[in-house]
Coordinates of N, CA and C in Angstrom, one line a residue:
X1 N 6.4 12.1 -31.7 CA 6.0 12.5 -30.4 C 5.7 11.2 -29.6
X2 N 6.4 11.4 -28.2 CA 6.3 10.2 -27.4 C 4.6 10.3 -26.7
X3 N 4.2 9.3 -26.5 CA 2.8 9.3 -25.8 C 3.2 9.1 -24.0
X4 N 2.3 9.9 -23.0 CA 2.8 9.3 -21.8 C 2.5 7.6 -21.9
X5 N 2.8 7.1 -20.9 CA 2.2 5.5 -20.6 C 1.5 5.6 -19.3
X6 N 0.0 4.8 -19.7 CA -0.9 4.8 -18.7 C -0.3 4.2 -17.2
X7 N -0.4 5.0 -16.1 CA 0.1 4.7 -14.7 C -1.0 3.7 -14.3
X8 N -0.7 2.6 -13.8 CA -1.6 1.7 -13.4 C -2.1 1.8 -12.1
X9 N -1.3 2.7 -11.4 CA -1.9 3.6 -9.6 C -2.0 4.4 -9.8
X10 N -2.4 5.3 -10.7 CA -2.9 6.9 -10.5 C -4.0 7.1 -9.8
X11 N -5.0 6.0 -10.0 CA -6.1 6.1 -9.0 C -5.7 5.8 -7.4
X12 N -5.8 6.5 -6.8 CA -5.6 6.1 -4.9 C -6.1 5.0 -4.5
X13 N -7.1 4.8 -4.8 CA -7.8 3.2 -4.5 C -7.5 2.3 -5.1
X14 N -6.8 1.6 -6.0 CA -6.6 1.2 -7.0 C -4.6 0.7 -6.4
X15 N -4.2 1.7 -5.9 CA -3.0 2.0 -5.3 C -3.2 1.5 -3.9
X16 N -4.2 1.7 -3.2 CA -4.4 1.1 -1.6 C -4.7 -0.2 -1.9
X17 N -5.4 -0.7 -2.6 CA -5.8 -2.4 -2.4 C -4.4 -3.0 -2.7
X18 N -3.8 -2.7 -3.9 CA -2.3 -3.3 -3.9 C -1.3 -3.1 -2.8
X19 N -1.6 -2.2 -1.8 CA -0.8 -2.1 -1.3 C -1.5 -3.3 0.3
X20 N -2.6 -3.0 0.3 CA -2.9 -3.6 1.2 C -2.6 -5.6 1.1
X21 N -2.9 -5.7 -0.4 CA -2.6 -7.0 -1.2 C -1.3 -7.4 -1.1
X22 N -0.2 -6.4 -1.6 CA 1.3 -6.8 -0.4 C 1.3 -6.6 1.0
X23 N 0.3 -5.5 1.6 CA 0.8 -6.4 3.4 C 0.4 -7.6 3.5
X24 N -0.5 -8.0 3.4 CA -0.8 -9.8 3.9 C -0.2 -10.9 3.3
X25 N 0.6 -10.6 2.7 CA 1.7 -11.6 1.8 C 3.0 -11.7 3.0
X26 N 2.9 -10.4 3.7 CA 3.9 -10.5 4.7 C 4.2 -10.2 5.8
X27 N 4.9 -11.5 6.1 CA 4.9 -12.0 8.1 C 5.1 -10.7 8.5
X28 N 4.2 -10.5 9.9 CA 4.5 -8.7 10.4 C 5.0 -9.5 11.5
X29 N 6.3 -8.5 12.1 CA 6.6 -8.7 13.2 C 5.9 -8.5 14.5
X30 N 6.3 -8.1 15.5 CA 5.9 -7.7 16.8 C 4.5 -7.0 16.7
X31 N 3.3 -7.1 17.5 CA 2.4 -6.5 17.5 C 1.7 -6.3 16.6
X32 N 1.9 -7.5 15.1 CA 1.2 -7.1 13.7 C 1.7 -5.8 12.9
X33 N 3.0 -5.4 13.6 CA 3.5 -4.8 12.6 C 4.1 -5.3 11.3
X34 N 3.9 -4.2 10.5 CA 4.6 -4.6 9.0 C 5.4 -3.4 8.5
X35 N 7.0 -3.7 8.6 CA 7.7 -2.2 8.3 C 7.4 -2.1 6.7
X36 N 7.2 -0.5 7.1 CA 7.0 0.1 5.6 C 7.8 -0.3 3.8
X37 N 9.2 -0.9 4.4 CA 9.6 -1.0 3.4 C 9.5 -2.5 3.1
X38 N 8.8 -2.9 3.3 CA 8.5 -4.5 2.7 C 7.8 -4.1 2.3
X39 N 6.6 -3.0 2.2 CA 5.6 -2.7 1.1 C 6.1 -1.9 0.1
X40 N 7.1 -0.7 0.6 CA 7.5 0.2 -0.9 C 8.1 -0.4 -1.3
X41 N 9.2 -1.3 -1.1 CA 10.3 -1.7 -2.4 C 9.3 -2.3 -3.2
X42 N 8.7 -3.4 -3.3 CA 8.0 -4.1 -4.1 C 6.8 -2.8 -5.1
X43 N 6.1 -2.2 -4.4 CA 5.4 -1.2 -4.9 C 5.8 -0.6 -5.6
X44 N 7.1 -0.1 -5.3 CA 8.0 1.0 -6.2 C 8.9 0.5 -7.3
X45 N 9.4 -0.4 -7.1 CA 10.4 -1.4 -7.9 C 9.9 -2.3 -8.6
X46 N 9.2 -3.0 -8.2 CA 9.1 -4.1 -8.9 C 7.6 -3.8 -9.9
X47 N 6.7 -3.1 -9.2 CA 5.3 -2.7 -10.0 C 5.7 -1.5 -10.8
X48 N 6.5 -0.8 -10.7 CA 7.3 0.6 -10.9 C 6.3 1.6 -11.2
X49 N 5.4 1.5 -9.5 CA 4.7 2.9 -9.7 C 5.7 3.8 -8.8
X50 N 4.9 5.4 -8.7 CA 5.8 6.6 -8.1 C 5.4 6.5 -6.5
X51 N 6.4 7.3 -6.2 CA 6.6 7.9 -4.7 C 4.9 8.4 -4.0
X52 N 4.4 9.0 -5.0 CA 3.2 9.9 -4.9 C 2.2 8.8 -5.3
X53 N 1.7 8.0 -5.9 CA 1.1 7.1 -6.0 C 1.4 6.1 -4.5
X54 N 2.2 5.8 -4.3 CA 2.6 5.2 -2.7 C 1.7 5.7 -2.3
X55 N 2.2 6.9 -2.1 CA 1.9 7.8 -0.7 C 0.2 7.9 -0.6
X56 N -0.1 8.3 -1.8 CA -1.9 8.5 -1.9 C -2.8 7.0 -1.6
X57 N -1.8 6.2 -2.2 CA -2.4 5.0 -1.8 C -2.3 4.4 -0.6
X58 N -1.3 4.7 0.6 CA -1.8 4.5 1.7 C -2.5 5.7 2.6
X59 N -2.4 7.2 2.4 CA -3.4 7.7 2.7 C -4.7 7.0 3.2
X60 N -5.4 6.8 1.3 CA -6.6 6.5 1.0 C -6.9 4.9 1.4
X61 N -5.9 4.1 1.7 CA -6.2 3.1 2.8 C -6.3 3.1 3.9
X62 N -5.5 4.5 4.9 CA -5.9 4.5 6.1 C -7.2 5.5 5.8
X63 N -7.7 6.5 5.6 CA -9.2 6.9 5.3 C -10.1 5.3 5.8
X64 N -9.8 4.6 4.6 CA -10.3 3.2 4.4 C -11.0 2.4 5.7
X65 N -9.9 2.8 6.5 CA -9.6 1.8 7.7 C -8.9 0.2 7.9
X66 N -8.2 0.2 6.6 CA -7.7 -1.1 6.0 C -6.5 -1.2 6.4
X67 N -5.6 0.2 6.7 CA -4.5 0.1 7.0 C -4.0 1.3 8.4
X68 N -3.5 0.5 8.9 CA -3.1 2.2 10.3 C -1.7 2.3 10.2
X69 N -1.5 3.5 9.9 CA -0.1 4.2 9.9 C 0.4 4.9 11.2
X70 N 1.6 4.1 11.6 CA 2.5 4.2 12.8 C 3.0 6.3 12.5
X71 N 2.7 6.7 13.8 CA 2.8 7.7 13.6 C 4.6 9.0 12.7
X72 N 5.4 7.1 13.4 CA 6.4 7.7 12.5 C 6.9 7.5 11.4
X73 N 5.5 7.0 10.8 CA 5.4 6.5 8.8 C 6.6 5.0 8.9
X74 N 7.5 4.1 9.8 CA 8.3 3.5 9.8 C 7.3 1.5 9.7
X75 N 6.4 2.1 10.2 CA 5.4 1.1 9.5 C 3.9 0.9 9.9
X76 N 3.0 -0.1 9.3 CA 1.5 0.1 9.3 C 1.1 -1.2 9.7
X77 N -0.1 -1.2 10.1 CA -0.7 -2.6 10.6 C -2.1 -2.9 9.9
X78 N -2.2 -4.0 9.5 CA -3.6 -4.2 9.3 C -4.6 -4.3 9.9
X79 N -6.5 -3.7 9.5 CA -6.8 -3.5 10.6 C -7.8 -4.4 10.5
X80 N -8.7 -5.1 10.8 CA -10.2 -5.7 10.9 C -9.7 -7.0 9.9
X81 N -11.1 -7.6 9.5 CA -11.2 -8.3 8.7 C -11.6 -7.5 7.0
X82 N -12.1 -6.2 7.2 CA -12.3 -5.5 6.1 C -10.9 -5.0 5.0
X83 N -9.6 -5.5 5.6 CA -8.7 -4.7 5.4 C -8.3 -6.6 4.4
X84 N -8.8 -7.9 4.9 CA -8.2 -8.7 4.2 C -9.5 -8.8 2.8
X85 N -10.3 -8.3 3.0 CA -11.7 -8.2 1.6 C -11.5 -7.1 0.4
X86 N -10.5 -6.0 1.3 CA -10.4 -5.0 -0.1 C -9.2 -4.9 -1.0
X87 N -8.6 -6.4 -1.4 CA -8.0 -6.3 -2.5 C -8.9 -7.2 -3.3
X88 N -9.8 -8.1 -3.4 CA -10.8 -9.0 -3.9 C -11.2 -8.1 -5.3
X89 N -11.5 -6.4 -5.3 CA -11.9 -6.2 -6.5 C -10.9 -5.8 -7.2
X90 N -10.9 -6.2 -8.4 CA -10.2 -5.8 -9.5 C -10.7 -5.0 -10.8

């Protein structure tokens, strides 16, 4: 019997700091934007969490107020100084 393997973003918060921890790694263009897919490829590919873990984790970053999502999900901006302090816990 196979065992699952523990998902390292299943938690939403957990999933938002990383994600918030890749936007500031990367130059935003115009108006402090940062298109969305400079955060999911790496998020998805390279950490190889799921679609739904993305998604909950930027949710629960904009709850947060760490991250603002462009109404047409095409990309998000960072918001305050609170949004560069909440990848710090691990």
């Amino acid at each position: 019997m196979k065992r699952a393997a523990k998902r390292s973003f299943a938690n939403p918060e957990v999933a938002a700091r990383k994600l918030v921890e890749l936007a500031t790694t990367i130059e935003a263009v115009e108006d402090g934007r940062i298109h969305i897919e400079k955060i999911n490829a790496p998020f998805l590919y390279t950490l190889k969490a799921s679609g739904s873990e993305f998604k909950a984790g930027i949710k629960y970053a904009v709850e947060c107020g760490w991250l603002e999502l462009h109404e047409s999900g095409t990309y998000v901006r960072l918001i305050g100084t609170s949004a560069k302090a909440a990848p710090a816990k691990d």
